[in-house]
PDB file of C-alpha atoms in Angstrom:
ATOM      1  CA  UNK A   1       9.432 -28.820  16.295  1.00 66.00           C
ATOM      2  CA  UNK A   2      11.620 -27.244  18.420  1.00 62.00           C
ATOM      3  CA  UNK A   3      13.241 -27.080  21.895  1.00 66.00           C
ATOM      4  CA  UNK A   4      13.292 -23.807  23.057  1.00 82.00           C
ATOM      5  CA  UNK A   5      10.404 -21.195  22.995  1.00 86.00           C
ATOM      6  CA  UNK A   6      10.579 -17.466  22.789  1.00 85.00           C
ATOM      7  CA  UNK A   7       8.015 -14.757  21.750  1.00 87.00           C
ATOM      8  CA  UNK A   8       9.569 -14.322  18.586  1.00 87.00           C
ATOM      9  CA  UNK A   9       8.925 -17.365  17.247  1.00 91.00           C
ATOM     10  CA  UNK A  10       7.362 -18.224  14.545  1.00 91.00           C
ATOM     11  CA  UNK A  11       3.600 -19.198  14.340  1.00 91.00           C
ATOM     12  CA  UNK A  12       4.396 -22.527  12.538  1.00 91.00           C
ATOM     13  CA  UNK A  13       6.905 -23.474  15.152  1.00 90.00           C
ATOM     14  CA  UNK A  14       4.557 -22.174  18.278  1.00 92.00           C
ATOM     15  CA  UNK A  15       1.871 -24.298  16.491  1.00 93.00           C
ATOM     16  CA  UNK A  16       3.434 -27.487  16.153  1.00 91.00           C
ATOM     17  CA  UNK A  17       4.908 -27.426  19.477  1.00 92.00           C
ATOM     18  CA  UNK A  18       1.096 -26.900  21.009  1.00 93.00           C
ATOM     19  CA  UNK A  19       0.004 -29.610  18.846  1.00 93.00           C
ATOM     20  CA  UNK A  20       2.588 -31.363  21.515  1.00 91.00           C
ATOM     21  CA  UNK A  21       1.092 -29.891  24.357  1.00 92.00           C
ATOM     22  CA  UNK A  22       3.636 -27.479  25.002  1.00 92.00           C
ATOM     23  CA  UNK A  23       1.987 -24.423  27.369  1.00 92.00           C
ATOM     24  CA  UNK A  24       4.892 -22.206  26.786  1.00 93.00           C
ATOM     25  CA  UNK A  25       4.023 -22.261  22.868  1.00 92.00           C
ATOM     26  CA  UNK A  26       0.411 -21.443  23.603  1.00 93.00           C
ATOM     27  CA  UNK A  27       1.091 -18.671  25.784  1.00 93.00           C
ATOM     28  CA  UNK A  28       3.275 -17.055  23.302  1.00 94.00           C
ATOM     29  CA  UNK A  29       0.400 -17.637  20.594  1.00 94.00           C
ATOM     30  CA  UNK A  30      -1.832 -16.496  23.459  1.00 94.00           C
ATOM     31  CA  UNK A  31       0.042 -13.416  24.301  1.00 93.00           C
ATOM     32  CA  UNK A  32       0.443 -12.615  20.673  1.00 94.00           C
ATOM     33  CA  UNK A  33      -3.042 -12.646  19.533  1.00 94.00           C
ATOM     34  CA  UNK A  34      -5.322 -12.467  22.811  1.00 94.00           C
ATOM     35  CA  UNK A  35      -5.580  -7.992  22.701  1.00 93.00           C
ATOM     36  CA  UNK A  36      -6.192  -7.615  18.940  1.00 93.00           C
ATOM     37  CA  UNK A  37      -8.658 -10.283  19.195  1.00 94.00           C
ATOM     38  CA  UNK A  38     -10.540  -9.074  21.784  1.00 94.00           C
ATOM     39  CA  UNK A  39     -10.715  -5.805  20.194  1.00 92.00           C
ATOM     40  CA  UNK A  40     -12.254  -7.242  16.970  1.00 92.00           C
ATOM     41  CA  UNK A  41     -14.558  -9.426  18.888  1.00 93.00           C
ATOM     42  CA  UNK A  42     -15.798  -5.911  20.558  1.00 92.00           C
ATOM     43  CA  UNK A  43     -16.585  -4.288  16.875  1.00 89.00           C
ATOM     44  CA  UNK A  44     -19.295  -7.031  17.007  1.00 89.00           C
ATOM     45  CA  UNK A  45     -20.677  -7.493  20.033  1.00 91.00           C
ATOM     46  CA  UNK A  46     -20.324  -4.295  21.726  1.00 90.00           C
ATOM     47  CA  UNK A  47     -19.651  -5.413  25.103  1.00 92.00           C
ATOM     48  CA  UNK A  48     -15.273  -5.462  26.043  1.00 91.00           C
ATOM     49  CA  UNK A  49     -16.246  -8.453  28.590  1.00 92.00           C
ATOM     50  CA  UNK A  50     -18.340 -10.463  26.151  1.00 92.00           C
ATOM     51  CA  UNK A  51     -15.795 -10.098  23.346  1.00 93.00           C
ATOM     52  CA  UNK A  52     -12.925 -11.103  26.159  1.00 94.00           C
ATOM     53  CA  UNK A  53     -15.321 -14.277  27.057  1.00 93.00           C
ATOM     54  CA  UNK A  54     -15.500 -15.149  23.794  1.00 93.00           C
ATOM     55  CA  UNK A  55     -11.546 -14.834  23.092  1.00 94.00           C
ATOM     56  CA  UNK A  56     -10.875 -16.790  25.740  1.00 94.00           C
ATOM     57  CA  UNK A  57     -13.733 -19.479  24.976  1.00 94.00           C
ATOM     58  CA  UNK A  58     -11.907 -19.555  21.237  1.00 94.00           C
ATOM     59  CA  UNK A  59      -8.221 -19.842  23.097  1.00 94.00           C
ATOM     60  CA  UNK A  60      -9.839 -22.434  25.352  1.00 93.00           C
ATOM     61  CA  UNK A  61     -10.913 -24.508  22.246  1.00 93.00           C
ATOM     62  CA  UNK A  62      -8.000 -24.312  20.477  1.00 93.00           C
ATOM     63  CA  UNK A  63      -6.001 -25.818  23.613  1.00 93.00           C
ATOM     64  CA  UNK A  64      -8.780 -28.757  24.258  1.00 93.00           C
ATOM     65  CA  UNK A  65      -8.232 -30.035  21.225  1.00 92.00           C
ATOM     66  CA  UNK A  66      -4.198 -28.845  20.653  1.00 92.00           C
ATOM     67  CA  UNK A  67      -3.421 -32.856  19.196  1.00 90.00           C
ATOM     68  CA  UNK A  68      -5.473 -32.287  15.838  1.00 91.00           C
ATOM     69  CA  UNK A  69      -5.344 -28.447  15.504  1.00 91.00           C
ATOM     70  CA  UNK A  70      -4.565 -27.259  12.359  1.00 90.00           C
ATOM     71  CA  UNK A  71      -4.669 -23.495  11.849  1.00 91.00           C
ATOM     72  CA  UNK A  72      -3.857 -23.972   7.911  1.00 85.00           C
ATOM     73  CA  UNK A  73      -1.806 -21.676   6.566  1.00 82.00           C
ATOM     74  CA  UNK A  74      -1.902 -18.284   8.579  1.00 89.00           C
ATOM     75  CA  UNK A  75      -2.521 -19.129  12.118  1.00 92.00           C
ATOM     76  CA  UNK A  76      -3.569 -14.955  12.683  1.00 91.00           C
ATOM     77  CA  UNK A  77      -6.519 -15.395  10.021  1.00 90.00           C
ATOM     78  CA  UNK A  78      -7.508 -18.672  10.940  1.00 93.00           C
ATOM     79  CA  UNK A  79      -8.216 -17.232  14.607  1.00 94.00           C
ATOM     80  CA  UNK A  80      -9.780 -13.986  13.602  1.00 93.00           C
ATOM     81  CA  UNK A  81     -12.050 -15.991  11.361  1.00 91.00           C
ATOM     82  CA  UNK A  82     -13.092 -18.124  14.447  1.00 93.00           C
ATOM     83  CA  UNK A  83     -13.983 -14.834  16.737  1.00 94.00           C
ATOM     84  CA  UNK A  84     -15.946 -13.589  13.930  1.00 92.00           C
ATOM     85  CA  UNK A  85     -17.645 -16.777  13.542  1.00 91.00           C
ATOM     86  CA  UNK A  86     -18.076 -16.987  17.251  1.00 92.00           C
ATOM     87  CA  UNK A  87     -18.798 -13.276  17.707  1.00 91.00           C
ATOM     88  CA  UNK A  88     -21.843 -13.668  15.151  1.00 89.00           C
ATOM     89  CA  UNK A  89     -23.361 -17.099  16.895  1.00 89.00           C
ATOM     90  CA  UNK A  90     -23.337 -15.004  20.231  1.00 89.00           C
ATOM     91  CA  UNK A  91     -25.166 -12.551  18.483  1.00 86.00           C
ATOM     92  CA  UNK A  92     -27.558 -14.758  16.831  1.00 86.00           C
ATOM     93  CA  UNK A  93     -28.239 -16.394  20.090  1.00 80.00           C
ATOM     94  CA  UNK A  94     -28.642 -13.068  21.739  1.00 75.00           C
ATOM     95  CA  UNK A  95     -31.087 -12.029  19.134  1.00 74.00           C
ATOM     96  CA  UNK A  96     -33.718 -15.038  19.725  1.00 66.00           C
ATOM     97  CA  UNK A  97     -32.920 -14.859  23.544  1.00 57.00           C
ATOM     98  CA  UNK A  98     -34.149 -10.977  23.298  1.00 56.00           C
ATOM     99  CA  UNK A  99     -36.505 -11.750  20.253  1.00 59.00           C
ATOM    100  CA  UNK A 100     -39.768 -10.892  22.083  1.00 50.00           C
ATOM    101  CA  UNK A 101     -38.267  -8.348  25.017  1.00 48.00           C
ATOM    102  CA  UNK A 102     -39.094  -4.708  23.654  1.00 49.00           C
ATOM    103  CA  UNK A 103     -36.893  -3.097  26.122  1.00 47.00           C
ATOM    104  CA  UNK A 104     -33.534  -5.027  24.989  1.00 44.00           C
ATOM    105  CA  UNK A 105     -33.337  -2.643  21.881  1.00 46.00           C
ATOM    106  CA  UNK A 106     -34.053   0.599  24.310  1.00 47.00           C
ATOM    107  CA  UNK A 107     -30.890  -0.883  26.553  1.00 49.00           C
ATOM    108  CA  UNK A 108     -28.745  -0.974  24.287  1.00 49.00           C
ATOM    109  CA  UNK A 109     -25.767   1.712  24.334  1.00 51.00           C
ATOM    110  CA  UNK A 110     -25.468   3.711  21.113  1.00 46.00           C
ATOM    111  CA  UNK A 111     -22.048   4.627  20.250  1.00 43.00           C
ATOM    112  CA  UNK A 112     -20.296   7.550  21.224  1.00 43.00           C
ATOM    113  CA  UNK A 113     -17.665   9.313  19.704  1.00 39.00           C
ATOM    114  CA  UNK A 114     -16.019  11.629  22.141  1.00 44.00           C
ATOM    115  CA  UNK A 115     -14.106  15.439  20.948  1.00 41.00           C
ATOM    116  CA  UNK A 116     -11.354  16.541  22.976  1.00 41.00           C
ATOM    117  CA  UNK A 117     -12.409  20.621  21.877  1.00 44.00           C
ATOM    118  CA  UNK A 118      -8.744  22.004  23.052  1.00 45.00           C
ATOM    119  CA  UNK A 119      -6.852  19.266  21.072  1.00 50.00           C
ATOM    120  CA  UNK A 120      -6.969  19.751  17.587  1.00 59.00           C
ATOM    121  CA  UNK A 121      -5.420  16.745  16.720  1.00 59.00           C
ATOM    122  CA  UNK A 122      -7.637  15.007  19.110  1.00 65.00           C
ATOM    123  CA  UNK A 123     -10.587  16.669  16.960  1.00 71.00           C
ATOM    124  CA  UNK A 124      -9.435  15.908  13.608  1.00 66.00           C
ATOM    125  CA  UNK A 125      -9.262  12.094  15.018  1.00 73.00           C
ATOM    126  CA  UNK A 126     -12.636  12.085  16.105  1.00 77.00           C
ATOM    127  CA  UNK A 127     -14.171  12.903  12.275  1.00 78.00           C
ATOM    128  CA  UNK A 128     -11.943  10.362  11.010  1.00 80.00           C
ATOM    129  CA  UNK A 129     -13.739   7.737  13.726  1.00 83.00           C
ATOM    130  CA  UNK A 130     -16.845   9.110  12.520  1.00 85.00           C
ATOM    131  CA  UNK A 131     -16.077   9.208   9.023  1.00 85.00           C
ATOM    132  CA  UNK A 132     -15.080   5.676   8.511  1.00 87.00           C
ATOM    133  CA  UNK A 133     -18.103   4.854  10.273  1.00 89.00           C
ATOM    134  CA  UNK A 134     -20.217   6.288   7.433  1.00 89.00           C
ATOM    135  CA  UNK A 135     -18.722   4.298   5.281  1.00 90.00           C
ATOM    136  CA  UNK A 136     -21.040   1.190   3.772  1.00 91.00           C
ATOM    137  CA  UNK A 137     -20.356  -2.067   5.945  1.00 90.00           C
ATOM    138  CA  UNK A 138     -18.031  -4.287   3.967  1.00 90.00           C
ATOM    139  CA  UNK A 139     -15.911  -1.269   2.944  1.00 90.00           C
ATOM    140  CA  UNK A 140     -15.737  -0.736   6.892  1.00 90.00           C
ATOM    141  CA  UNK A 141     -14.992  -3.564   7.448  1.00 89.00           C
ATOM    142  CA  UNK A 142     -11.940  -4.104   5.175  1.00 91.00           C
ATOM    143  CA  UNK A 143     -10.919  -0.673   6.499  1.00 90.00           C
ATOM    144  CA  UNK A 144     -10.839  -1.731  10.340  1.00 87.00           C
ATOM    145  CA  UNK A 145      -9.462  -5.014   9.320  1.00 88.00           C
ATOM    146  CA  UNK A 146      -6.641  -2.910   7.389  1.00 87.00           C
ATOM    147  CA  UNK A 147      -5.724   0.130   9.447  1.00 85.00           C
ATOM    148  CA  UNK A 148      -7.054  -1.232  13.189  1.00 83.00           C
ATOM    149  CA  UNK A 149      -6.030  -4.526  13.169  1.00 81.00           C
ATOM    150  CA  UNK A 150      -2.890  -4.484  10.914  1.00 81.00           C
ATOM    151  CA  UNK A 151      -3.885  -7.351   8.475  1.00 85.00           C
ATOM    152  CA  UNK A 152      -2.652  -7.242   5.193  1.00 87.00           C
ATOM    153  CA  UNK A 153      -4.920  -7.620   2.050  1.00 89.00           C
ATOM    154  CA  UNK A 154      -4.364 -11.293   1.409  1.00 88.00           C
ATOM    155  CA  UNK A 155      -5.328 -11.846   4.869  1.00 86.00           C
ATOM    156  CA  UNK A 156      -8.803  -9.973   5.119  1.00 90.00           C
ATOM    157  CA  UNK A 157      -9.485 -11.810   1.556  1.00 88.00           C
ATOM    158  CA  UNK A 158      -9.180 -15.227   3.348  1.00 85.00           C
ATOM    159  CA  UNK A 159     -11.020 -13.917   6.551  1.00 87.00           C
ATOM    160  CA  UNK A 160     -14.183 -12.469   4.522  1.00 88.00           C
ATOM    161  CA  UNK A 161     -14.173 -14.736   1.777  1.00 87.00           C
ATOM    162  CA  UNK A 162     -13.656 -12.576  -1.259  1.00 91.00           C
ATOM    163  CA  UNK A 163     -11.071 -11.986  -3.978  1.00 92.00           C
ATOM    164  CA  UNK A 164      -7.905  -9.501  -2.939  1.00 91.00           C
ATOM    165  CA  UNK A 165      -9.077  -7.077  -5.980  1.00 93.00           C
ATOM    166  CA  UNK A 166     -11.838  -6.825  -4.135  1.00 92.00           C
ATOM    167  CA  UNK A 167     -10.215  -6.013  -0.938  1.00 91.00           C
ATOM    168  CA  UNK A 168      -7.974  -3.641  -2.962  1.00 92.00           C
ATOM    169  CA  UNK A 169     -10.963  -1.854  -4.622  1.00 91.00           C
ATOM    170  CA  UNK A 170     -13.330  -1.797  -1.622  1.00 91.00           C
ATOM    171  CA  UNK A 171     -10.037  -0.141   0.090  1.00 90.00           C
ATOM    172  CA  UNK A 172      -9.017   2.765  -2.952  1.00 90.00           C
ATOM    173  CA  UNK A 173     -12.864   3.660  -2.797  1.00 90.00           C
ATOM    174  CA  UNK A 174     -12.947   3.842   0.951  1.00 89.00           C
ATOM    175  CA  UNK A 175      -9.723   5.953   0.920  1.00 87.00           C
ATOM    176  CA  UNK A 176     -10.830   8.364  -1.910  1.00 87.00           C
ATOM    177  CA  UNK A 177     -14.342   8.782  -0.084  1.00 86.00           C
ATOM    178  CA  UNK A 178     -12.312   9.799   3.460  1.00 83.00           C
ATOM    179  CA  UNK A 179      -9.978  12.034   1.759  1.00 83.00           C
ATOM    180  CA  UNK A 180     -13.158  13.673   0.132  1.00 82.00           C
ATOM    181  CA  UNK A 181     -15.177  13.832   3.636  1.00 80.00           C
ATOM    182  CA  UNK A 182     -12.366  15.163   5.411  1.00 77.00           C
ATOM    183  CA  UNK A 183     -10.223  17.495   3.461  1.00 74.00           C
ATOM    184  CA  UNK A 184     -12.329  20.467   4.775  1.00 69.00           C
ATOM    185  CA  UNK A 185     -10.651  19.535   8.106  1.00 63.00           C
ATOM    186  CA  UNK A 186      -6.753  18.554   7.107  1.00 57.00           C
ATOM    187  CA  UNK A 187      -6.138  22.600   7.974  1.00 51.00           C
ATOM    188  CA  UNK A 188      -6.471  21.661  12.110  1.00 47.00           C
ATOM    189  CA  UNK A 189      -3.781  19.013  11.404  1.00 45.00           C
ATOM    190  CA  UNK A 190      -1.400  20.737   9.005  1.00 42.00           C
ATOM    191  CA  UNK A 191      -2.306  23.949  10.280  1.00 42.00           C
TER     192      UNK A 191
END
């Protein structure tokens, strides 16, 4: 391990100085991963205080049991893959808790996809949201994973459980059907 800690340390080093109880190494990890986390706990469950719960719950985990943690070999998949995990038991649970209340589904919030009218750019933005969201779910999903939260093929492979042709593939078809969708509209951005 080693004996001082900065922000730009490496995960490997951060990780094996937690495993020694060091706070300073988990609140670099902490710091490092907390925001995008959250964020990709929120594409699940909808709600920017539940996903923070659930980030912190994960974080809080993590530190309880520091002495035998062992993140494998990318620290930044194997804590995405545990706010997924997490994300979907809330879920789960909040399904059977609401199983037999009619009004839960009328409660919840659809999503909204705002248009600033006077900002092209803005505009042009907007159909992109809304595009990707037409696309089918696992291609969406590799999208976000790719473009929103910056992780690379290899790593969205390992997170989802598939092959990285199929991350590749799922990802040239997603492109090509964008670029279809919204050439019509690349005239408000060029032009």
């Amino acid at each position: 391990c080693v004996s001082e800690i900065n922000e730009n340390m490496p995960d490997e080093a951060l990780v094996c100085e937690v495993r020694r109880g060091n706070e300073k190494a988990f609140k670099v990890i902490f710091l490092r991963y907390y925001e995008p986390l959250a964020y990709f706990a929120r594409r699940y469950v909808k709600k920017t205080d539940v996903a923070e719960d659930l980030v912190q719950e994960v974080f809080a985990r993590v530190w309880e049991e520091r002495d035998t943690w062992d993140p494998g070999s990318s620290v930044k998949v194997f804590l995405f893959q545990v706010v997924k995990h997490r994300s979907l038991d809330y879920l789960k649970h909040l399904k059977v808790e609401h199983k037999y209340d009619g009004q839960w589904m009328d409660q919840q919030e659809p999503p909204s996809i705002v248009f600033d009218e006077s900002n092209s750019l803005q505009e042009f933005r907007g159909l992109v949201r809304a595009a990707v969201e037409e696309l089918p779910d696992k291609a969406r999903e590799i999208y976000k994973l790719n473009r929103y939260e910056g992780l690379t093929y290899k790593e969205i492979a390992l997170l989802l459980d598939i092959s990285v042709k199929t991350v590749e593939s799922q990802m040239a078809r997603s492109l090509q059907k964008l670029r279809n969708r919204l050439s019509p509209y690349l005239s408000l951005v060029t032009g």
